[in-house]
mmCIF file of C-alpha atoms in Angstrom:
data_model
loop_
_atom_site.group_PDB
_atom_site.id
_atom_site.type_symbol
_atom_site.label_atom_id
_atom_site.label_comp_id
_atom_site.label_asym_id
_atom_site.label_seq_id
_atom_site.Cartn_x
_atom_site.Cartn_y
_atom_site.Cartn_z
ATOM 1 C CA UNK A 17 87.842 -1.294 72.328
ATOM 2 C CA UNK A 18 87.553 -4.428 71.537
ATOM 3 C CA UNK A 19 90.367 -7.638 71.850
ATOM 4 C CA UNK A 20 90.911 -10.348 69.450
ATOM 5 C CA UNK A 21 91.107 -13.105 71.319
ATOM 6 C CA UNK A 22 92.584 -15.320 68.629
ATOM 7 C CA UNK A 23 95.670 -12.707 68.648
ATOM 8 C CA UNK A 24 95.994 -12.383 72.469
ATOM 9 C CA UNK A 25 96.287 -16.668 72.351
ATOM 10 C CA UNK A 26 98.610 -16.256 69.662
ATOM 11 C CA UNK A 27 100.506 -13.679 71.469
ATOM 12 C CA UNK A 28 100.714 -15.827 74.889
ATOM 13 C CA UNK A 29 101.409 -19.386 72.779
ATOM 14 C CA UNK A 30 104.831 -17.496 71.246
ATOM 15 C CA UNK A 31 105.933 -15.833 74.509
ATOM 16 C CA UNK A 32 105.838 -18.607 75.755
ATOM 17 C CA UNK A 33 107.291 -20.778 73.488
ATOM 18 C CA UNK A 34 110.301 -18.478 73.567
ATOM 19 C CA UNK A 35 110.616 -18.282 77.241
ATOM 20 C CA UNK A 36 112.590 -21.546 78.282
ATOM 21 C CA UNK A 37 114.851 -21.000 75.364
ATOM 22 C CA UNK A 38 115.922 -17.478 76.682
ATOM 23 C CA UNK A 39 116.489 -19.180 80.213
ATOM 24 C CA UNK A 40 118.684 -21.806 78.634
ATOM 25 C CA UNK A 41 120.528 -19.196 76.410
ATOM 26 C CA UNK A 42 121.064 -17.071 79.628
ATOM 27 C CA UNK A 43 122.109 -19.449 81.640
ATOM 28 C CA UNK A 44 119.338 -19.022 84.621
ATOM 29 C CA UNK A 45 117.777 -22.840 83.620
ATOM 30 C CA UNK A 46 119.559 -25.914 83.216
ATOM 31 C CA UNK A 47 118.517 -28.038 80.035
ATOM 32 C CA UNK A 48 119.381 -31.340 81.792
ATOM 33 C CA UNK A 49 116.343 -29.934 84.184
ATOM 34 C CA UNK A 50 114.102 -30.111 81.324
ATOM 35 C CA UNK A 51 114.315 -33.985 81.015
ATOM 36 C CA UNK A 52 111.045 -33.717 83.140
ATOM 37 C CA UNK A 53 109.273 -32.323 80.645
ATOM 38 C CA UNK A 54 108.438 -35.204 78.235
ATOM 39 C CA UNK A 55 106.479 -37.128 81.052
ATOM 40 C CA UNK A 56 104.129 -33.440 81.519
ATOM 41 C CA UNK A 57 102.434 -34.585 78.297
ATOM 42 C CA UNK A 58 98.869 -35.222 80.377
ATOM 43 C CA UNK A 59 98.789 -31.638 81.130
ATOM 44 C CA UNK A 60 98.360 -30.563 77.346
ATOM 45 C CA UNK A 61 95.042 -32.999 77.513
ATOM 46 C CA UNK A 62 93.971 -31.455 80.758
ATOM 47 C CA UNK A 63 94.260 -27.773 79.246
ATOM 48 C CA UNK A 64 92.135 -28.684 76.061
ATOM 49 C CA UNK A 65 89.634 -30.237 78.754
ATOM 50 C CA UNK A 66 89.955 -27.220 81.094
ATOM 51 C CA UNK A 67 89.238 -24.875 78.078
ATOM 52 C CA UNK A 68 86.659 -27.102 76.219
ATOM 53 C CA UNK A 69 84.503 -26.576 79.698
ATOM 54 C CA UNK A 70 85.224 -23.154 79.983
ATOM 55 C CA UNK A 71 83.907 -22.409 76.524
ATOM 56 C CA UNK A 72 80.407 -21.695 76.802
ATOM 57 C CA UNK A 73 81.251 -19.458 80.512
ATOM 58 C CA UNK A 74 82.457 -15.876 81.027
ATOM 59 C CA UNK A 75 85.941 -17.397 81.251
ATOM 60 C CA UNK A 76 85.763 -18.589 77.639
ATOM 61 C CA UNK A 77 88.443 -16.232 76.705
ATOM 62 C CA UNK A 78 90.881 -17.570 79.837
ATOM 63 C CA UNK A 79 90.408 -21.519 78.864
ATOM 64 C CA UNK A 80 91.577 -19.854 75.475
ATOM 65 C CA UNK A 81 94.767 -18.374 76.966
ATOM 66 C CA UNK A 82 95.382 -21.185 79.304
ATOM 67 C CA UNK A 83 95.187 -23.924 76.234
ATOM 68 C CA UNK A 84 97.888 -21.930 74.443
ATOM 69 C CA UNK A 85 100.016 -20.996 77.289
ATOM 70 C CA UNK A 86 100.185 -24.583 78.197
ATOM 71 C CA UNK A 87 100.824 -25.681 74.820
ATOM 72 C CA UNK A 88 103.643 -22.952 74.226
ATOM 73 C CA UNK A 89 105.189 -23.750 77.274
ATOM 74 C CA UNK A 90 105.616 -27.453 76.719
ATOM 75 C CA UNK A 91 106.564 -26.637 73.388
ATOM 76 C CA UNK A 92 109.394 -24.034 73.964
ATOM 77 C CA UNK A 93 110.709 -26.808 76.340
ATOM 78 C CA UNK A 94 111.357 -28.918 73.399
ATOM 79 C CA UNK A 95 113.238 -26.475 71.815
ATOM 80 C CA UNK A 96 114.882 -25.754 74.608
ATOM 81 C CA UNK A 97 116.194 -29.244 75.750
ATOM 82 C CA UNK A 98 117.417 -29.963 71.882
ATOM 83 C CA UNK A 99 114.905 -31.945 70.923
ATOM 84 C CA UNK A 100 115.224 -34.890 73.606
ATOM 85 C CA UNK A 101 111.850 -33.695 74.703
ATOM 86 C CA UNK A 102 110.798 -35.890 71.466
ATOM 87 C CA UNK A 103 112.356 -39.341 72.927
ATOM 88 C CA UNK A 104 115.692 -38.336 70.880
ATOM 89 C CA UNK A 105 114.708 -40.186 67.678
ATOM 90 C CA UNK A 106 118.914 -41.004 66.472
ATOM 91 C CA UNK A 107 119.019 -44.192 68.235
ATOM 92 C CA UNK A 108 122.346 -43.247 69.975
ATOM 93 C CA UNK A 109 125.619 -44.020 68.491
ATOM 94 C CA UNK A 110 125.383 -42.578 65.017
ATOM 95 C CA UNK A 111 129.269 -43.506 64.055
ATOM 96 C CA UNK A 112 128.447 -47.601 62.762
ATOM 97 C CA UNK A 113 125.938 -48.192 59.644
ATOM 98 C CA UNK A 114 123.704 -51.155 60.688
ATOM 99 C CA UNK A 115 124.699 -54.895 60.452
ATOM 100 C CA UNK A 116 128.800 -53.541 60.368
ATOM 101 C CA UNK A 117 130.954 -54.568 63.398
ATOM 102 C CA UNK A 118 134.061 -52.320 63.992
ATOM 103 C CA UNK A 119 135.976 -54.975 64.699
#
């Protein structure tokens, strides 16, 4: 038998991008713990790296899995923490238009 590797990444990217929102849903991981996340972004460039050297080797197929479960991890965290993983683009308040004063 043979395995499609393209559908075993697949497979491992969307478990895992689906874990950390279960954890949040089910109470076993704190979002506010997440806030860590956003400065983890090296490790997505260190995966590509680890799998681009991998490629040519016998392990081609687990740089393959590692790129994805890193990048399915790190994404699922975004979903999970509500989107402040992305540096919370709203600009806080939200309640005064610009250039209006309240009082």
């Amino acid at each position: 038998m043979r395995v499609d590797h393209r559908l075993l990444r697949a497979g491992v990217f969307l478990v895992l991008l689906g874990v950390p929102a279960l954890l949040v849903q089910l109470d076993a991981l704190d979002p506010d713990a997440l806030g860590i996340a956003p400065r983890l972004w090296p490790v997505i460039l260190i995966a590509i790296g680890v799998g681009l050297l991998l490629r040519l080797t016998p392990l081609a197929s687990l740089g393959g899995i590692l790129v994805a479960a890193t990048l399915g991890l790190l994404a699922g965290t975004a979903i999970a923490s509500g989107g402040s993983f992305l540096g919370g683009c709203s600009g806080g308040g939200g309640d005064q238009i610009a250039g209006t004063s309240t009082d």
